[in-house]
Amino acid sequence: MTGQSVSARVVNSVCPYCGVGCALSWVVDTANNRIVEARGRDGAANLGRLCVKGRYGFDYTTHAHRLARPLIRREQSYPKGALSWDDNGPHRPGGPVDPQTVLPHFREATWDEALERVGENLAGIREREGGDALAGFGSAKGSNEEAYLFQKLIRAGFGTNNVDHCTRLCHASSVAALLEGIGSGGVTNIVRDIARADVALITGCNPTENHPVAATFMKEAAANGTELLVVNTRRPAIADHAAMYLEIRPGSDVSFYNAMMHVIIREGLIDADFIATRTENFDALKATVADYPPESVAEFCGVEAGRITEAALRFGRAGAAMVFWGMGISQHTHGTDNARCLIALAMITGNTGRPGTGMHPLRGQNNVQGASDAGLIPMVFPDYQKVDDPDVRARFEALWGRPLSPTPGRTVTEITEGALEGAIRGMYILGENPFVSDPDVEKVRKALARLEFLVVQDIFLTETAEFADVILPGSAFAEKTGTVTNTDRRVQLGRQALRPPGEARQDWHIICQIAQRVGYPMEYADVAAVFDEFAGCTDSYASLNHTVLGDHGRWYPCPDPEHSEGEPIVFKDTFPRGRALLVPARQSPPVEATDAEYPLVLNTGRVLEHWHTGTMTRRSQVLHGLSPEGFVEIHPDDAAGHGIADGDWVEVASRRGSIRIRAQVRDRIARGSVFVPMHYREACANVLTHPAVDPDGKIPAFKYCAVRISRLAAKKSA
Amino acid sequence: MNDTVSLTIDGQPVEVPTGATIWDAARAIGIDIPVLCHSTRMRPVGVCRVCVVETGARNLQAACVRPCEQGMEVRTDTDKVERNRRMLLELLLGDYPEPSAREVTTGDDALLALARDYALETSRFHRAGGATEGRRDTSSPVIVVDHQACILCDRCIRGCDELQHNHVMTRSGKGATTHIAFDLDVPMGESTCVACGECQAVCPTGALTNRSLQGLRVVVEEERP
């Protein structure tokens, strides 16, 4: 048996999916410009391990749907609107956007014509309406270099701070609480430090599905004696390895953690020295949590008082305790309050700055840490330097050679509002798909359709690109060289393995070409030079460059990268703001309480095999095959009450809209709530979600809105 | 207790931390002892026995699990050692399928590589037409299982249980019917496997291979950073 001979080379890079940042190698069939195999590499975050997405989910790069030429919307396809949204007929049961439906509305163009049109329109709006009529969404899927260039273009080239990305939908509230509490948004301890923890609180996250390789280290720690305290509203598989699993009612987080702190203070399990020397405002915290004895919140939280007490005692008595959290904490209108409670819990027990302690908000995207570090946030320049600080601004004005706006820009949801109101007239969207990812997509649809000019740069024709005037074909992660920063603050270099298809170009080149066309030339010898400029305007990255990062990367801060891996644990002696500020939080009501009409709480999230809006993973044969369709998970008791059996087609409706989807009857989900993954456009969870946001983090409440469910008459196919 | 022990391997002196295995000590001084079941990423189990060495003990010792002792004189290159390794390899090759799905796709079948090192063109125990038919499990969308090529080295089981902590894989059956199994011995594609691929990545033979590489013959021409 002789197979087709493939002459291959091995290229070292980083997995393009989640925030764990697994080092891998791609075996590349050079002649056919495709990856044939992914192999785990001995990276600091993965030790050679990979999950199903990293190991088998790379074939989207060579999918036939890849954009290979610039596209311009045809005259007859105005006014703008969604083109494929209702295209879920019997001939095509779900899956990603079908280019056959959408492409007829666009014509191919040369790069010159497309860029000319982009420059003319964006510069025109800037001249006519001012820079604040423009906005940009960058992406946490891009590299640090791309994020830096993108925000530089928006700030210096467009003249506005209206630049944001999906961190707003992810950990914005965690970052707001961390910046307020300790003065830094990064994690204090790396994931693998859990091996040295006596106790780890793992809350509001589902690591075996969403951070699978990080989860292997959590399970390993549990096998070696670390007690896991798992808190969630939907039982994650990591609970199988836990000392305690506590299923709380959706939205009761603040009460639950206040009660834990109440017990810890009452039982004298606080670290008085740490509180005295490293924190402030303890008395106010103590006064607030005094109102939350376990006995009084037990019913509201849905957990017996004795179990809340036991969890508190386990945490309080640990020599070293660590806190991991995910979107179940952050994606609420009180997400910042939730994170404040977790920070306070770590602080009053002295659990920071030592091995096996600290706070680790598990980052979702492969580069959400880096994109934020690079300044893809409306309030701050790179390295979290505030745009309204005159000294900081003067430095960046000197570096970038343009006057810069002193006003913090709009966030993701505020940009949508702005577009609806007509205040935002033009947008540049690079690698984001807000029409599926943002709350209340009906509202997003109206907002995108109202834009005078939209340019979308992506690798596929996304649902968002359907609203574009011009679409520019970018490159997949495997097609470029650049750095990404993982959840551990590990900066790692991905190397180009493939050539972009057709006329598609490197994203950083395209950003520079748009800059040129709006009259703000940005020129760099190569992508390493972009990194150097970015690193030079930060403290965190200042010592790093592509050469020193090499194949294994470094944790920042890393003052001596020639001899050190960087810091796996930070804030041993002090916090960036000096003492940590303990911020008491009180339980607030949900944004949309359940009632007789909408009696169930909707929770949204992800599944192991898919990534976000599915543009990549639903074009991977293996991943799509493993998880081909959406579902709504419902408790057997609730299902029985609604006459729903496993596998039935149901309608899930909220005050914003409704979707049709198949029911999965599972007892892992709490009674009174249902779960819908966000990936499936044909059963889009964000049709249902509520656009209200947290007042501090401006993050939408993806984890809570009121819905109703009803069985549909038998339907022969999707 | 001393922190280190001193010994000689093939006459070369070496000092290693107490508890280090003979295989680790040999590696430290550049002596390559062959292994099939052992991997530096995993707990050593000493099941394949191709790493056997002479230590002066009554019988041969598996270097991957045997701790070094003070004053030990280890020989990795005696006739007895070589004879034993050849015998083990011939036994393993006796019912090994032709072709090996790993060898024909990625060319890195560790058993066949070792057989080449020992110039074993054929096995005295070779059974014509090793019955691969019916011993293949193609139910997983990502991995092809060929039980006929399994040497029961347990790498996949340790990869699943001790690296990824998914606890899907185990050994099942007794004696000659012993085989790797998923959950309660159901086809891989029907098990609780999450398709992380660790078992396929650590398998040294054609037993667990990447389905998407079937029909390809991948030759890496250039390792570049």
PDB file of N, CA, C and O in Angstrom, chain A residues 584-605:
ATOM      1  N   PRO A 584     -16.723  46.280  48.669  1.00  0.00           N
ATOM      2  CA  PRO A 584     -17.885  45.477  49.029  1.00  0.00           C
ATOM      3  C   PRO A 584     -18.948  45.543  47.930  1.00  0.00           C
ATOM      4  O   PRO A 584     -19.076  46.555  47.240  1.00  0.00           O
ATOM      5  N   ALA A 585     -19.672  44.464  47.772  1.00  0.00           N
ATOM      6  CA  ALA A 585     -20.729  44.433  46.761  1.00  0.00           C
ATOM      7  C   ALA A 585     -21.993  43.886  47.397  1.00  0.00           C
ATOM      8  O   ALA A 585     -21.936  43.008  48.250  1.00  0.00           O
ATOM      9  N   ARG A 586     -23.121  44.417  46.973  1.00  0.00           N
ATOM     10  CA  ARG A 586     -24.411  43.920  47.455  1.00  0.00           C
ATOM     11  C   ARG A 586     -25.148  43.219  46.324  1.00  0.00           C
ATOM     12  O   ARG A 586     -24.992  43.581  45.155  1.00  0.00           O
ATOM     13  N   GLN A 587     -25.917  42.241  46.680  1.00  0.00           N
ATOM     14  CA  GLN A 587     -26.710  41.507  45.692  1.00  0.00           C
ATOM     15  C   GLN A 587     -27.642  42.464  44.964  1.00  0.00           C
ATOM     16  O   GLN A 587     -28.342  43.254  45.588  1.00  0.00           O
ATOM     17  N   SER A 588     -27.623  42.395  43.633  1.00  0.00           N
ATOM     18  CA  SER A 588     -28.566  43.219  42.887  1.00  0.00           C
ATOM     19  C   SER A 588     -29.530  42.299  42.128  1.00  0.00           C
ATOM     20  O   SER A 588     -29.219  41.137  41.883  1.00  0.00           O
ATOM     21  N   PRO A 589     -30.677  42.841  41.743  1.00  0.00           N
ATOM     22  CA  PRO A 589     -31.643  41.988  41.042  1.00  0.00           C
ATOM     23  C   PRO A 589     -31.176  41.714  39.621  1.00  0.00           C
ATOM     24  O   PRO A 589     -30.370  42.465  39.078  1.00  0.00           O
ATOM     25  N   PRO A 590     -31.674  40.653  38.999  1.00  0.00           N
ATOM     26  CA  PRO A 590     -31.306  40.378  37.608  1.00  0.00           C
ATOM     27  C   PRO A 590     -31.879  41.444  36.700  1.00  0.00           C
ATOM     28  O   PRO A 590     -32.837  42.145  37.039  1.00  0.00           O
ATOM     29  N   VAL A 591     -31.277  41.562  35.520  1.00  0.00           N
ATOM     30  CA  VAL A 591     -31.704  42.577  34.568  1.00  0.00           C
ATOM     31  C   VAL A 591     -33.126  42.300  34.079  1.00  0.00           C
ATOM     32  O   VAL A 591     -33.873  43.219  33.749  1.00  0.00           O
ATOM     33  N   GLU A 592     -33.466  41.033  34.039  1.00  0.00           N
ATOM     34  CA  GLU A 592     -34.784  40.688  33.537  1.00  0.00           C
ATOM     35  C   GLU A 592     -35.280  39.473  34.325  1.00  0.00           C
ATOM     36  O   GLU A 592     -34.907  38.339  34.015  1.00  0.00           O
ATOM     37  N   ALA A 593     -36.058  39.735  35.340  1.00  0.00           N
ATOM     38  CA  ALA A 593     -36.519  38.646  36.195  1.00  0.00           C
ATOM     39  C   ALA A 593     -37.467  37.734  35.425  1.00  0.00           C
ATOM     40  O   ALA A 593     -38.147  38.164  34.486  1.00  0.00           O
ATOM     41  N   THR A 594     -37.494  36.474  35.809  1.00  0.00           N
ATOM     42  CA  THR A 594     -38.449  35.552  35.203  1.00  0.00           C
ATOM     43  C   THR A 594     -39.846  35.886  35.715  1.00  0.00           C
ATOM     44  O   THR A 594     -40.025  36.470  36.784  1.00  0.00           O
ATOM     45  N   ASP A 595     -40.850  35.551  34.922  1.00  0.00           N
ATOM     46  CA  ASP A 595     -42.232  35.793  35.339  1.00  0.00           C
ATOM     47  C   ASP A 595     -43.103  34.697  34.729  1.00  0.00           C
ATOM     48  O   ASP A 595     -42.581  33.743  34.128  1.00  0.00           O
ATOM     49  N   ALA A 596     -44.394  34.849  34.839  1.00  0.00           N
ATOM     50  CA  ALA A 596     -45.291  33.797  34.362  1.00  0.00           C
ATOM     51  C   ALA A 596     -45.145  33.591  32.850  1.00  0.00           C
ATOM     52  O   ALA A 596     -45.222  32.476  32.339  1.00  0.00           O
ATOM     53  N   GLU A 597     -44.902  34.681  32.139  1.00  0.00           N
ATOM     54  CA  GLU A 597     -44.830  34.593  30.688  1.00  0.00           C
ATOM     55  C   GLU A 597     -43.491  34.023  30.207  1.00  0.00           C
ATOM     56  O   GLU A 597     -43.430  33.230  29.273  1.00  0.00           O
ATOM     57  N   TYR A 598     -42.414  34.460  30.867  1.00  0.00           N
ATOM     58  CA  TYR A 598     -41.073  33.984  30.527  1.00  0.00           C
ATOM     59  C   TYR A 598     -40.462  33.386  31.790  1.00  0.00           C
ATOM     60  O   TYR A 598     -39.720  34.049  32.504  1.00  0.00           O
ATOM     61  N   PRO A 599     -40.752  32.112  32.070  1.00  0.00           N
ATOM     62  CA  PRO A 599     -40.457  31.555  33.394  1.00  0.00           C
ATOM     63  C   PRO A 599     -39.053  30.971  33.563  1.00  0.00           C
ATOM     64  O   PRO A 599     -38.685  30.602  34.673  1.00  0.00           O
ATOM     65  N   LEU A 600     -38.277  30.871  32.486  1.00  0.00           N
ATOM     66  CA  LEU A 600     -36.980  30.204  32.600  1.00  0.00           C
ATOM     67  C   LEU A 600     -35.834  31.184  32.399  1.00  0.00           C
ATOM     68  O   LEU A 600     -35.951  32.157  31.647  1.00  0.00           O
ATOM     69  N   VAL A 601     -34.700  30.891  33.042  1.00  0.00           N
ATOM     70  CA  VAL A 601     -33.500  31.703  32.857  1.00  0.00           C
ATOM     71  C   VAL A 601     -32.676  31.102  31.730  1.00  0.00           C
ATOM     72  O   VAL A 601     -32.392  29.896  31.736  1.00  0.00           O
ATOM     73  N   LEU A 602     -32.293  31.936  30.764  1.00  0.00           N
ATOM     74  CA  LEU A 602     -31.428  31.461  29.677  1.00  0.00           C
ATOM     75  C   LEU A 602     -29.971  31.710  30.039  1.00  0.00           C
ATOM     76  O   LEU A 602     -29.566  32.820  30.387  1.00  0.00           O
ATOM     77  N   ASN A 603     -29.179  30.651  29.904  1.00  0.00           N
ATOM     78  CA  ASN A 603     -27.735  30.730  30.076  1.00  0.00           C
ATOM     79  C   ASN A 603     -27.138  30.393  28.704  1.00  0.00           C
ATOM     80  O   ASN A 603     -27.650  29.520  28.006  1.00  0.00           O
ATOM     81  N   THR A 604     -26.083  31.113  28.300  1.00  0.00           N
ATOM     82  CA  THR A 604     -25.444  30.810  27.017  1.00  0.00           C
ATOM     83  C   THR A 604     -23.984  30.473  27.249  1.00  0.00           C
ATOM     84  O   THR A 604     -23.420  30.801  28.285  1.00  0.00           O
ATOM     85  N   GLY A 605     -23.383  29.812  26.285  1.00  0.00           N
ATOM     86  CA  GLY A 605     -21.968  29.443  26.440  1.00  0.00           C
ATOM     87  C   GLY A 605     -21.471  28.701  25.225  1.00  0.00           C
ATOM     88  O   GLY A 605     -21.960  28.931  24.116  1.00  0.00           O
TER      89      GLY A 605
END
